[in-house]
Coordinates of C-alpha atoms in Angstrom, one line a residue:
X1 CA 16.2 1.6 -14.5
X2 CA 19.9 2.5 -15.2
X3 CA 19.5 5.5 -13.0
X4 CA 18.0 3.5 -10.2
X5 CA 20.8 0.9 -10.5
X6 CA 23.4 3.6 -10.2
X7 CA 21.7 5.1 -7.2
X8 CA 21.5 1.6 -5.6
X9 CA 25.2 1.0 -6.1
X10 CA 26.0 4.3 -4.3
X11 CA 23.6 3.2 -1.6
X12 CA 25.3 -0.1 -1.3
X13 CA 28.7 1.5 -0.7
X14 CA 27.2 3.6 2.1
X15 CA 25.5 0.6 3.6
X16 CA 28.7 -1.4 3.7
X17 CA 30.4 1.5 5.5
X18 CA 27.6 1.5 8.1
X19 CA 27.7 -2.3 8.7
X20 CA 31.5 -2.3 8.8
X21 CA 31.3 -0.2 11.9
X22 CA 28.7 -2.5 13.5
X23 CA 26.1 0.1 13.2
X24 CA 27.5 2.3 15.9
X25 CA 27.7 5.4 13.7
X26 CA 27.8 9.0 14.9
X27 CA 27.4 11.3 12.0
X28 CA 28.0 15.0 11.7
X29 CA 25.0 17.2 12.3
X30 CA 22.5 17.2 9.5
X31 CA 23.0 20.8 8.7
X32 CA 26.5 21.9 8.1
X33 CA 28.3 24.2 10.5
X34 CA 28.6 26.8 7.8
X35 CA 24.8 26.9 7.5
X36 CA 24.5 27.1 11.3
X37 CA 27.0 29.9 11.4
X38 CA 25.4 31.9 8.6
X39 CA 22.1 31.8 10.5
X40 CA 19.8 29.5 8.4
X41 CA 20.3 26.6 6.0
X42 CA 19.1 26.9 2.4
X43 CA 16.2 25.0 1.1
X44 CA 18.3 23.3 -1.5
X45 CA 20.9 22.2 1.1
X46 CA 18.1 20.6 3.1
X47 CA 16.7 18.7 0.1
X48 CA 20.2 17.4 -0.7
X49 CA 20.7 16.2 2.9
X50 CA 17.4 14.4 3.1
X51 CA 17.8 12.8 -0.2
X52 CA 21.5 11.8 0.2
X53 CA 21.6 8.0 -0.1
X54 CA 24.4 7.9 2.4
X55 CA 22.7 9.9 5.1
X56 CA 22.1 8.4 8.6
X57 CA 20.0 10.1 11.2
X58 CA 21.9 11.4 14.3
X59 CA 21.9 9.0 17.2
X60 CA 19.4 9.3 20.0
X61 CA 22.3 10.3 22.3
X62 CA 23.1 13.3 20.1
X63 CA 19.5 14.3 19.8
X64 CA 19.1 14.3 23.6
X65 CA 22.3 16.4 23.9
X66 CA 20.8 18.9 21.5
X67 CA 17.8 19.3 23.7
X68 CA 19.8 19.7 26.8
X69 CA 22.1 22.3 25.2
X70 CA 19.0 24.5 24.6
X71 CA 19.7 26.1 28.0
X72 CA 22.5 28.1 26.4
X73 CA 20.3 29.1 23.4
X74 CA 16.6 28.3 23.4
X75 CA 15.0 26.3 20.6
X76 CA 12.6 28.2 18.4
X77 CA 9.9 25.5 18.8
X78 CA 9.6 22.5 21.1
X79 CA 7.0 20.0 19.9
X80 CA 5.2 17.7 22.3
X81 CA 3.9 14.6 20.6
X82 CA 5.4 12.3 18.0
X83 CA 2.4 11.3 15.9
X84 CA 1.7 12.4 12.4
X85 CA 0.8 16.0 13.3
X86 CA 3.8 16.4 15.7
X87 CA 6.3 15.0 13.3
X88 CA 4.7 17.0 10.5
X89 CA 5.1 20.2 12.6
X90 CA 8.8 19.4 13.4
X91 CA 9.6 18.7 9.7
X92 CA 7.8 21.9 8.5
X93 CA 9.5 24.1 11.1
X94 CA 13.0 22.6 10.6
X95 CA 12.8 23.0 6.8
X96 CA 11.9 26.7 7.4
X97 CA 15.3 27.1 9.1
X98 CA 13.9 27.1 12.7
X99 CA 15.6 25.4 15.6
X100 CA 13.3 22.6 16.5
X101 CA 13.0 19.9 19.2
X102 CA 10.4 17.1 19.5
X103 CA 9.7 14.8 22.4
X104 CA 7.3 11.8 22.5
X105 CA 6.3 10.0 25.7
X106 CA 6.3 6.6 24.1
X107 CA 7.3 6.0 20.4
X108 CA 6.7 7.8 17.2
X109 CA 3.1 6.9 16.0
X110 CA 2.4 4.9 19.1
X111 CA -1.1 6.2 19.4
X112 CA -3.8 7.2 17.0
X113 CA -1.4 7.5 14.0
X114 CA -0.6 3.8 14.0
X115 CA -4.2 2.7 14.5
X116 CA -5.8 4.4 11.5
X117 CA -7.9 3.0 8.7
X118 CA -4.7 3.1 6.5
X119 CA -6.6 5.3 4.0
X120 CA -5.4 8.6 2.5
X121 CA -8.8 10.0 1.6
X122 CA -10.8 13.1 1.0
X123 CA -13.9 11.9 2.8
X124 CA -16.8 10.8 0.5
X125 CA -19.2 11.1 3.5
X126 CA -18.1 14.6 4.2
X127 CA -18.9 15.5 0.6
X128 CA -22.4 14.0 1.0
X129 CA -22.9 16.1 4.2
X130 CA -21.6 19.2 2.5
X131 CA -24.0 18.9 -0.4
X132 CA -27.2 17.9 1.4
X133 CA -26.5 19.9 4.5
X134 CA -25.2 23.0 2.6
X135 CA -22.2 22.8 5.0
X136 CA -19.3 24.9 3.7
X137 CA -17.0 23.6 6.5
X138 CA -17.4 20.0 5.4
X139 CA -16.8 21.0 1.7
X140 CA -13.7 22.9 2.7
X141 CA -12.4 19.8 4.6
X142 CA -13.0 17.6 1.5
X143 CA -11.2 20.2 -0.8
X144 CA -8.2 20.3 1.5
X145 CA -8.0 16.5 2.0
X146 CA -8.2 15.8 -1.7
X147 CA -5.5 18.4 -2.4
X148 CA -3.3 16.6 0.1
X149 CA -4.2 13.1 -0.8
X150 CA -2.1 12.9 -4.0
X151 CA 0.6 15.1 -2.4
X152 CA 1.1 12.6 0.4
X153 CA 1.4 9.7 -2.1
X154 CA 3.9 11.6 -4.2
X155 CA 6.0 12.6 -1.1
X156 CA 6.3 9.0 0.1
X157 CA 5.6 6.8 -3.0
X158 CA 7.1 3.7 -1.4
X159 CA 4.7 3.8 1.5
X160 CA 1.6 5.0 -0.2
X161 CA -0.4 4.0 -3.3
X162 CA -3.8 4.5 -5.0
X163 CA -6.4 1.8 -4.1
X164 CA -9.6 1.1 -6.0
X165 CA -12.6 0.8 -3.7
X166 CA -15.8 -0.9 -4.7
X167 CA -19.3 0.3 -3.6
X168 CA -22.0 -2.4 -4.0
X169 CA -25.4 -1.3 -5.3
X170 CA -28.5 -3.4 -4.7
X171 CA -31.1 -1.3 -6.6
X172 CA -30.9 1.0 -9.6
X173 CA -31.4 4.1 -7.4
X174 CA -28.2 3.3 -5.5
X175 CA -26.4 2.9 -8.8
X176 CA -27.4 6.4 -10.0
X177 CA -26.9 7.9 -6.5
X178 CA -23.4 6.5 -5.9
X179 CA -22.3 7.0 -9.5
X180 CA -23.3 10.7 -9.4
X181 CA -21.8 11.2 -5.9
X182 CA -18.5 9.6 -6.8
X183 CA -18.3 11.5 -10.1
X184 CA -18.7 14.7 -8.0
X185 CA -15.8 13.4 -5.8
X186 CA -13.7 13.1 -9.0
X187 CA -14.7 16.6 -10.0
X188 CA -13.8 18.1 -6.6
X189 CA -10.4 16.4 -6.8
X190 CA -9.7 18.2 -10.1
X191 CA -6.0 18.0 -11.0
X192 CA -5.3 15.9 -7.9
X193 CA -7.5 13.1 -9.3
X194 CA -6.0 9.6 -8.8
X195 CA -8.2 7.7 -11.4
X196 CA -11.7 8.2 -12.7
X197 CA -14.5 6.3 -11.0
X198 CA -16.6 4.0 -13.1
X199 CA -19.6 1.6 -13.0
X200 CA -19.2 -2.2 -13.3
X201 CA -22.0 -4.6 -13.9
X202 CA -22.9 -7.3 -11.4
X203 CA -21.0 -10.0 -13.4
X204 CA -17.9 -7.7 -13.8
X205 CA -18.0 -6.9 -10.1
X206 CA -18.0 -10.5 -9.0
X207 CA -15.1 -11.2 -11.3
X208 CA -13.1 -8.4 -9.7
X209 CA -14.2 -9.3 -6.1
X210 CA -15.0 -13.0 -6.0
X211 CA -16.3 -13.1 -2.4
X212 CA -18.9 -10.3 -3.1
X213 CA -22.5 -11.5 -2.6
X214 CA -24.9 -11.4 -5.5
X215 CA -27.8 -11.1 -3.2
X216 CA -28.3 -9.3 0.1
X217 CA -31.3 -8.5 2.3
X218 CA -33.6 -10.0 -0.3
X219 CA -32.2 -7.8 -3.1
X220 CA -30.0 -8.6 -6.1
X221 CA -26.7 -7.0 -6.9
X222 CA -27.2 -4.4 -9.7
X223 CA -23.5 -3.6 -10.0
X224 CA -20.9 -1.6 -8.3
X225 CA -19.2 1.9 -8.6
X226 CA -15.5 1.8 -8.2
X227 CA -13.6 4.9 -7.1
X228 CA -10.0 5.5 -6.0
X229 CA -8.5 6.7 -2.7
X230 CA -5.0 6.3 -1.3
X231 CA -3.7 3.7 1.1
X232 CA -0.6 3.9 3.3
X233 CA 1.6 2.1 5.8
X234 CA 0.7 4.6 8.5
X235 CA 3.3 4.1 11.3
X236 CA 6.2 3.7 8.8
X237 CA 5.1 6.9 7.2
X238 CA 5.1 8.5 10.6
X239 CA 8.6 7.1 11.4
X240 CA 9.7 8.4 8.0
X241 CA 8.5 11.9 9.0
X242 CA 10.4 11.7 12.2
X243 CA 13.6 10.6 10.5
X244 CA 13.3 13.2 7.8
X245 CA 12.8 15.9 10.4
X246 CA 16.0 14.6 12.1
X247 CA 18.0 14.9 8.9
X248 CA 16.6 18.4 8.4
X249 CA 18.1 19.4 11.8
X250 CA 15.3 18.7 14.3
X251 CA 16.2 17.1 17.6
X252 CA 13.6 14.3 17.8
X253 CA 13.5 12.1 20.9
X254 CA 11.1 9.3 21.5
X255 CA 10.5 7.7 25.0
X256 CA 10.9 11.2 26.5
X257 CA 8.0 12.7 28.5
X258 CA 7.1 16.2 29.5
X259 CA 6.6 16.2 33.3
X260 CA 6.0 20.0 33.7
X261 CA 6.4 23.3 31.9
X262 CA 9.0 26.0 32.6
X263 CA 7.6 29.5 32.9
X264 CA 9.1 33.0 33.0
X265 CA 8.7 34.2 36.5
X266 CA 7.7 37.7 35.4
X267 CA 5.4 37.2 32.5
X268 CA 4.4 33.5 33.2
X269 CA 4.9 32.7 29.6
X270 CA 5.9 29.1 28.9
X271 CA 9.6 29.0 28.0
X272 CA 10.3 25.3 27.8
X273 CA 9.6 22.0 29.6
X274 CA 11.0 19.6 32.1
X275 CA 11.7 16.3 30.2
X276 CA 12.1 12.8 31.6
X277 CA 14.0 10.3 29.5
X278 CA 11.8 7.2 30.1
X279 CA 14.7 4.9 29.1
X280 CA 17.3 6.2 31.5
X281 CA 15.0 7.8 34.1
X282 CA 17.1 11.0 33.9
X283 CA 15.4 14.4 33.8
X284 CA 16.5 17.7 32.1
X285 CA 15.2 21.1 31.0
X286 CA 14.6 22.0 27.4
X287 CA 14.1 25.7 26.6
X288 CA 12.1 27.0 23.6
X289 CA 10.5 30.3 22.5
X290 CA 7.2 28.4 21.7
X291 CA 5.9 25.0 22.7
X292 CA 3.5 23.2 20.3
X293 CA 1.2 20.7 21.9
X294 CA 0.5 18.0 19.3
X295 CA -0.3 15.2 21.8
X296 CA -3.4 14.0 20.0
X297 CA -6.0 12.5 22.4
X298 CA -3.7 13.5 25.3
X299 CA -3.5 17.2 24.4
X300 CA -5.9 18.1 27.2
X301 CA -3.6 16.6 29.8
X302 CA -0.7 18.7 28.3
X303 CA -2.8 21.8 28.4
X304 CA -3.7 21.2 32.1
X305 CA 0.0 21.3 32.9
X306 CA -0.1 24.9 31.9
X307 CA -3.5 25.7 33.3
X308 CA -5.3 23.2 35.5
X309 CA -8.6 24.9 34.8
X310 CA -8.4 24.5 31.0
X311 CA -11.7 23.4 29.4
X312 CA -11.5 20.1 27.5
X313 CA -10.9 20.3 23.7
X314 CA -11.1 16.5 23.0
X315 CA -14.2 14.4 22.4
X316 CA -12.6 11.0 22.0
X317 CA -14.1 8.5 19.6
X318 CA -13.2 4.8 19.3
X319 CA -12.4 3.3 15.9
X320 CA -12.0 -0.5 15.9
X321 CA -10.5 -2.6 13.1
X322 CA -9.9 -6.3 12.6
X323 CA -7.5 -8.2 10.4
X324 CA -8.6 -11.3 8.4
X325 CA -6.8 -13.7 6.1
X326 CA -6.2 -12.6 2.5
X327 CA -8.8 -14.9 1.0
X328 CA -11.6 -12.6 2.2
X329 CA -10.7 -9.9 -0.4
X330 CA -8.7 -9.8 -3.6
X331 CA -5.3 -8.1 -3.7
X332 CA -5.7 -4.6 -5.1
X333 CA -9.4 -4.0 -4.6
X334 CA -11.2 -2.7 -1.5
X335 CA -14.9 -2.9 -0.6
X336 CA -16.7 0.1 1.1
X337 CA -20.3 0.2 2.1
X338 CA -21.2 3.8 2.9
X339 CA -24.3 2.9 5.0
X340 CA -24.9 -0.3 6.9
X341 CA -28.2 -1.1 8.6
X342 CA -27.4 1.2 11.5
X343 CA -26.0 4.0 9.3
X344 CA -22.3 3.3 9.9
X345 CA -19.6 2.8 7.2
X346 CA -18.0 -0.6 6.9
X347 CA -15.1 -1.6 4.6
X348 CA -12.7 -4.4 3.7
X349 CA -9.4 -3.4 2.3
X350 CA -6.3 -5.4 1.2
X351 CA -3.4 -4.4 3.4
X352 CA 0.1 -5.9 3.5
X353 CA -1.0 -9.2 2.3
X354 CA -4.0 -9.5 4.6
X355 CA -7.6 -8.0 4.8
X356 CA -8.3 -5.2 7.2
X357 CA -12.0 -4.6 8.0
X358 CA -13.8 -1.9 10.1
X359 CA -14.8 0.4 11.5
X360 CA -16.7 1.6 14.5
X361 CA -17.3 5.1 15.7
X362 CA -18.4 5.3 19.3
X363 CA -17.6 7.4 22.4
X364 CA -14.7 6.1 24.6
X365 CA -12.4 7.1 27.4
X366 CA -8.9 8.1 26.8
X367 CA -6.3 5.5 27.6
X368 CA -2.7 4.8 26.4
X369 CA -3.6 1.3 25.3
X370 CA -7.3 1.2 24.1
X371 CA -8.7 -2.3 23.6
X372 CA -11.6 -3.3 21.3
X373 CA -14.5 -5.1 23.0
X374 CA -16.2 -8.2 21.7
X375 CA -19.4 -6.4 20.7
X376 CA -17.4 -4.0 18.4
X377 CA -15.5 -6.9 16.8
X378 CA -18.8 -8.8 16.3
X379 CA -20.5 -5.7 14.8
X380 CA -17.8 -5.6 12.1
X381 CA -18.0 -9.3 11.4
X382 CA -21.8 -9.1 11.1
X383 CA -21.7 -6.0 8.9
X384 CA -19.3 -7.5 6.3
X385 CA -21.1 -10.8 6.4
X386 CA -24.1 -9.1 4.8
X387 CA -22.1 -8.3 1.7
X388 CA -20.1 -11.5 1.2
X389 CA -20.9 -15.0 -0.2
X390 CA -18.6 -16.7 2.3
X391 CA -19.0 -17.4 6.0
X392 CA -17.1 -14.9 8.2
X393 CA -15.7 -16.6 11.3
X394 CA -14.5 -15.1 14.6
X395 CA -11.7 -17.7 14.6
X396 CA -10.3 -16.0 11.4
X397 CA -9.5 -12.7 13.3
X398 CA -5.7 -12.5 13.3
X399 CA -5.6 -9.2 15.1
X400 CA -8.0 -6.6 16.3
X401 CA -7.3 -3.1 17.7
X402 CA -8.9 0.1 18.8
X403 CA -7.7 3.6 18.0
X404 CA -8.8 6.9 19.6
X405 CA -9.9 9.7 17.2
X406 CA -9.2 13.1 18.9
X407 CA -12.3 14.9 17.6
X408 CA -11.9 18.6 18.6
X409 CA -13.9 21.4 20.1
X410 CA -12.5 24.9 19.7
X411 CA -12.2 26.3 23.3
X412 CA -12.5 29.8 21.9
X413 CA -15.6 29.2 19.9
X414 CA -18.9 30.7 21.2
X415 CA -20.9 27.7 20.1
X416 CA -19.3 24.3 21.1
X417 CA -22.3 22.1 20.2
X418 CA -20.7 21.0 16.9
X419 CA -17.8 18.7 17.2
X420 CA -15.4 19.1 14.2
X421 CA -13.5 16.5 12.3
X422 CA -11.3 19.4 11.1
X423 CA -8.3 20.6 13.0
X424 CA -8.2 23.3 15.8
X425 CA -5.3 25.6 16.5
X426 CA -5.4 27.5 19.7
X427 CA -3.1 29.5 22.0
X428 CA -5.0 29.8 25.3
X429 CA -1.8 30.2 27.4
X430 CA 1.1 32.4 26.4
X431 CA 3.8 30.3 24.7
X432 CA 1.7 27.1 24.3
X433 CA 0.1 26.5 20.9
X434 CA -2.2 23.5 20.7
X435 CA -3.0 21.7 17.4
X436 CA -5.5 18.8 17.5
X437 CA -8.3 17.2 15.5
X438 CA -8.0 16.7 11.7
X439 CA -6.9 13.5 10.1
X440 CA -3.9 11.7 8.7
X441 CA -4.5 12.9 5.2
X442 CA -4.1 16.5 6.1
X443 CA -1.3 16.3 8.6
X444 CA 1.1 18.4 6.4
X445 CA -0.9 21.1 4.7
X446 CA -2.4 24.4 5.7
X447 CA -5.0 22.3 7.4
X448 CA -2.6 21.1 10.1
X449 CA 1.2 21.3 10.5
X450 CA 1.6 24.4 8.4
X451 CA -1.1 26.1 10.3
X452 CA 0.4 25.2 13.6
X453 CA 3.9 26.4 12.6
X454 CA 2.4 29.7 11.3
X455 CA 0.7 30.1 14.7
X456 CA 4.0 29.3 16.6
X457 CA 5.9 31.8 14.4
X458 CA 3.4 34.5 15.3
X459 CA 3.4 33.6 19.0
X460 CA 7.2 33.6 19.4
X461 CA 7.9 36.3 16.9
X462 CA 10.2 33.9 15.1
X463 CA 12.2 34.5 12.0
X464 CA 12.0 31.6 9.5
X465 CA 14.3 31.7 6.5
X466 CA 11.6 30.7 4.1
X467 CA 8.0 29.7 3.7
X468 CA 6.7 26.1 4.0
X469 CA 8.4 23.8 1.5
X470 CA 7.1 20.4 2.5
X471 CA 4.6 20.2 -0.3
X472 CA 7.3 19.1 -2.7
X473 CA 9.7 17.5 -0.2
X474 CA 10.0 13.7 -0.5
X475 CA 10.5 11.8 2.7
X476 CA 13.5 9.7 3.4
X477 CA 13.6 6.7 1.1
X478 CA 11.2 8.3 -1.4
X479 CA 13.4 10.3 -3.7
X480 CA 14.3 8.2 -6.7
X481 CA 12.2 5.2 -5.7
X482 CA 10.6 3.2 -8.4
X483 CA 8.1 0.3 -8.2
X484 CA 10.7 -1.9 -10.0
X485 CA 13.4 -1.4 -7.4
X486 CA 12.6 -4.8 -5.8
X487 CA 13.9 -6.6 -8.9
X488 CA 17.4 -5.0 -8.2
X489 CA 17.3 -6.4 -4.6
X490 CA 16.2 -9.8 -5.8
X491 CA 19.0 -9.9 -8.4
X492 CA 21.9 -8.6 -6.4
X493 CA 21.4 -9.9 -2.9
X494 CA 21.1 -13.2 -1.0
X495 CA 19.9 -13.7 2.5
X496 CA 22.6 -15.3 4.6
X497 CA 21.1 -16.9 7.7
X498 CA 21.9 -19.2 10.6
X499 CA 20.1 -22.5 10.6
X500 CA 18.8 -24.0 13.8
X501 CA 22.1 -25.8 14.2
X502 CA 24.0 -22.6 14.0
X503 CA 25.4 -23.2 10.5
X504 CA 25.4 -20.2 8.1
X505 CA 23.5 -21.0 4.9
X506 CA 22.5 -18.9 1.9
X507 CA 18.9 -18.1 1.1
X508 CA 17.2 -16.5 -1.9
X509 CA 16.2 -12.9 -1.7
X510 CA 12.8 -14.0 -2.9
X511 CA 10.2 -11.7 -4.6
X512 CA 8.1 -11.4 -1.4
X513 CA 11.0 -10.3 0.8
X514 CA 12.4 -8.0 -1.9
X515 CA 9.0 -6.3 -2.5
X516 CA 8.5 -5.8 1.2
X517 CA 11.9 -4.2 1.7
X518 CA 11.4 -1.9 -1.3
X519 CA 7.9 -0.9 -0.1
X520 CA 8.9 -0.4 3.6
X521 CA 12.3 1.3 3.2
X522 CA 12.2 2.8 -0.3
X523 CA 15.6 3.5 -1.7
X524 CA 17.2 2.6 1.7
X525 CA 16.1 -1.0 1.3
X526 CA 19.6 -1.8 0.0
X527 CA 21.0 -1.1 3.5
X528 CA 18.7 -3.7 5.0
X529 CA 19.6 -6.2 2.3
X530 CA 23.3 -5.5 3.0
X531 CA 22.8 -6.3 6.7
X532 CA 20.9 -9.5 5.8
X533 CA 23.7 -10.6 3.5
X534 CA 26.8 -9.5 5.4
X535 CA 25.8 -10.1 9.0
X536 CA 23.9 -13.4 8.6
X537 CA 20.6 -11.8 9.5
X538 CA 18.6 -13.0 6.5
X539 CA 16.2 -15.4 8.3
X540 CA 12.4 -14.5 8.4
X541 CA 11.1 -13.5 11.7
X542 CA 7.8 -15.2 11.3
X543 CA 6.6 -18.0 9.0
X544 CA 4.4 -16.6 6.2
X545 CA 5.6 -13.0 6.6
X546 CA 8.4 -11.3 4.7
X547 CA 10.0 -9.5 7.7
X548 CA 13.7 -10.3 8.1
X549 CA 16.0 -10.3 11.1
X550 CA 18.1 -7.7 9.4
X551 CA 15.3 -5.2 9.8
X552 CA 15.5 -5.3 13.6
X553 CA 19.2 -4.3 13.5
X554 CA 18.6 -1.7 10.8
X555 CA 15.7 -0.1 12.7
X556 CA 17.7 -0.1 16.0
X557 CA 20.6 1.7 14.2
X558 CA 18.7 4.1 11.9
X559 CA 15.1 4.5 13.0
X560 CA 15.2 5.0 16.8
X561 CA 13.8 1.6 17.5
X562 CA 14.3 1.3 21.3
X563 CA 12.0 -1.5 22.4
X564 CA 10.5 -4.8 21.2
X565 CA 7.1 -3.1 21.0
X566 CA 8.6 -0.3 18.8
X567 CA 9.5 -3.0 16.3
X568 CA 6.5 -5.4 16.3
X569 CA 4.0 -2.5 16.3
X570 CA 5.5 0.4 14.3
X571 CA 8.8 -0.4 12.5
X572 CA 7.2 -3.6 11.2
X573 CA 3.4 -4.3 11.4
X574 CA 3.4 -7.8 12.8
X575 CA 1.3 -6.9 15.9
X576 CA -1.4 -5.4 13.7
X577 CA -1.3 -8.2 11.1
X578 CA -1.1 -11.3 13.3
X579 CA -0.6 -11.2 17.0
X580 CA 0.3 -14.9 17.2
X581 CA 3.1 -14.5 14.6
X582 CA 4.3 -11.4 16.5
X583 CA 4.4 -13.4 19.8
X584 CA 6.4 -16.2 18.2
X585 CA 8.9 -13.7 16.7
X586 CA 9.5 -11.9 20.0
X587 CA 12.4 -14.0 21.4
X588 CA 14.5 -13.4 18.3
X589 CA 13.6 -9.8 18.0
X590 CA 14.6 -9.2 21.6
X591 CA 17.8 -11.1 21.1
X592 CA 18.9 -8.9 18.2
X593 CA 17.8 -5.7 20.0
X594 CA 19.8 -6.8 23.0
X595 CA 22.9 -7.0 20.9
X596 CA 22.3 -3.6 19.3
X597 CA 21.5 -1.8 22.6
X598 CA 23.6 -3.8 25.0
X599 CA 20.7 -5.0 27.1
X600 CA 21.3 -7.2 30.1
X601 CA 19.2 -10.3 31.0
X602 CA 16.9 -8.2 33.2
X603 CA 16.1 -5.7 30.5
X604 CA 15.4 -8.6 28.0
X605 CA 13.0 -10.2 30.4
X606 CA 11.3 -6.8 31.0
X607 CA 11.0 -6.3 27.2
X608 CA 9.3 -9.7 26.8
X609 CA 6.8 -8.9 29.6
X610 CA 5.9 -5.5 28.1
X611 CA 5.5 -6.9 24.6
X612 CA 3.3 -9.8 25.8
X613 CA 1.1 -7.3 27.7
X614 CA 0.9 -5.1 24.6
X615 CA -0.2 -8.0 22.4
X616 CA -2.9 -8.9 24.8
X617 CA -4.7 -5.7 23.9
X618 CA -5.0 -6.9 20.3
X619 CA -8.0 -9.2 20.6
X620 CA -7.3 -11.9 18.0
X621 CA -8.8 -15.3 18.2
X622 CA -6.9 -17.8 20.3
X623 CA -7.9 -20.4 17.7
X624 CA -6.6 -18.6 14.6
X625 CA -4.3 -21.3 13.4
X626 CA -4.1 -22.2 9.8
X627 CA -2.6 -25.0 7.8
X628 CA -2.5 -23.7 4.3
X629 CA 1.2 -22.8 4.4
X630 CA 0.6 -19.1 4.9
X631 CA -0.6 -18.6 8.4
X632 CA 1.0 -21.3 10.5

């Protein structure tokens, strides 16, 4: 604890320096000029930079300048797509000493990576298919995912944690079947095991999960088998990847779109891309020895820029999730039913103080803003109703969203009948490496980012200074973080805030706010607390939620938050947790962002309109108003 306090005091000094300059900080490049001059940075120097409590990512202006300057000396790798895979590729390549750029059309984690199940898992279903189908490919996927599951948690301990998941059994055959299957899951995990699975009697199960039904479909509950997987705050983990890559030397730029590829006139090899800055409207060329296409569901449209006759790689699948009040499930225990009446998996998981339930798996079309339809929402409500002893109401749905899973087909495979949930890496056009498929859990390892960087190195004949080191590289905010850090925040800070009359009044840095800051920002939470205290931005953005005004300013200065939607959807999770609360918070969020980014009235009005349209795609109940002091 003493070590944490010392670190926090150092962090406080850095935070005060940042706020004293009004947040307009332009730092020196992440990697020193000596390292640049000598050719490549050392692994240790990168680790020190990323874990430096006083480090601040280079500004968006500097990042764009770095991409523009690639004309005089091409980047080694230009990544297209800022989701988990794209940011994972950028971080991997940068920490190998390569010159890296990344562009994302919207915002980091704006697509599939922010609309996940929030689980870091090996895939129990894949193990079942591997055993009964004698499918080595499925077994390999489980091995890789379980290997990565604990690694992801260790690399971002503030954003990820182990979560017990309960599987109800309504006859003794199910008890034996699930117990044996989950014990095999433990065995496959080996040294990466989170906790051992175990059986609980019906009475013990109801004590652990009070809303669990004792009877279902004419059968009585015989007990449950509880096993452990990981849970994450997916978009904040993605933003952490982007910021860590930036500190490692990558030039990452959100709201920047590839409009065409640059090709060598003689060889026709891709040597870069024409980029449009969607915030300013200006276009520029970025040159690179290899372009990595990590655009998720949109990777086919990127491939068609290089070859209009390219065969599709993506078979899009829709996954719908809903958010319910916290009283549907206990804090710290999830419920997973491996097979519903139509064979699909359904779950209820505690997440950020609410209950997330899902999911569907159906074919869909590719669109930037997928929307759940009422049938999918009702399917989830009906499915969980079969396993609960309380009435599940449509009016309780606080938010509902749809995400597109980019299931992949290898265009080079002779047999394309089987759609894989594993990743695919392909270079069909010289200079363009495509990585797609896979899942969040395996974004980093030899299953995804590492594999894509290896392919890019081979394609461009690049010379990295070292092998992949991201297995033991903690993301920004993770190094030195401890679960008890929130107590330091609660003890040492107050939340100065302006009352409705404009008077500045002190507020308590209560446990809920302190825990949230610690979990969302890790060791950098002190910076947010400093802003809340010193700049009178300590007021909550929405009643019943721990998000503070100071977070808007912090994210604008330190996390490339460029729009209101960036904040409500990905820097905070208000849009996903409660669309009504997010809507009420928008005016103040836009007011703070306008101060940070010098927006005029026209831009503020535009931001409000875009945010409202975005929230309309989250199909919450219009009648979801509560009067218990939590959800108003």
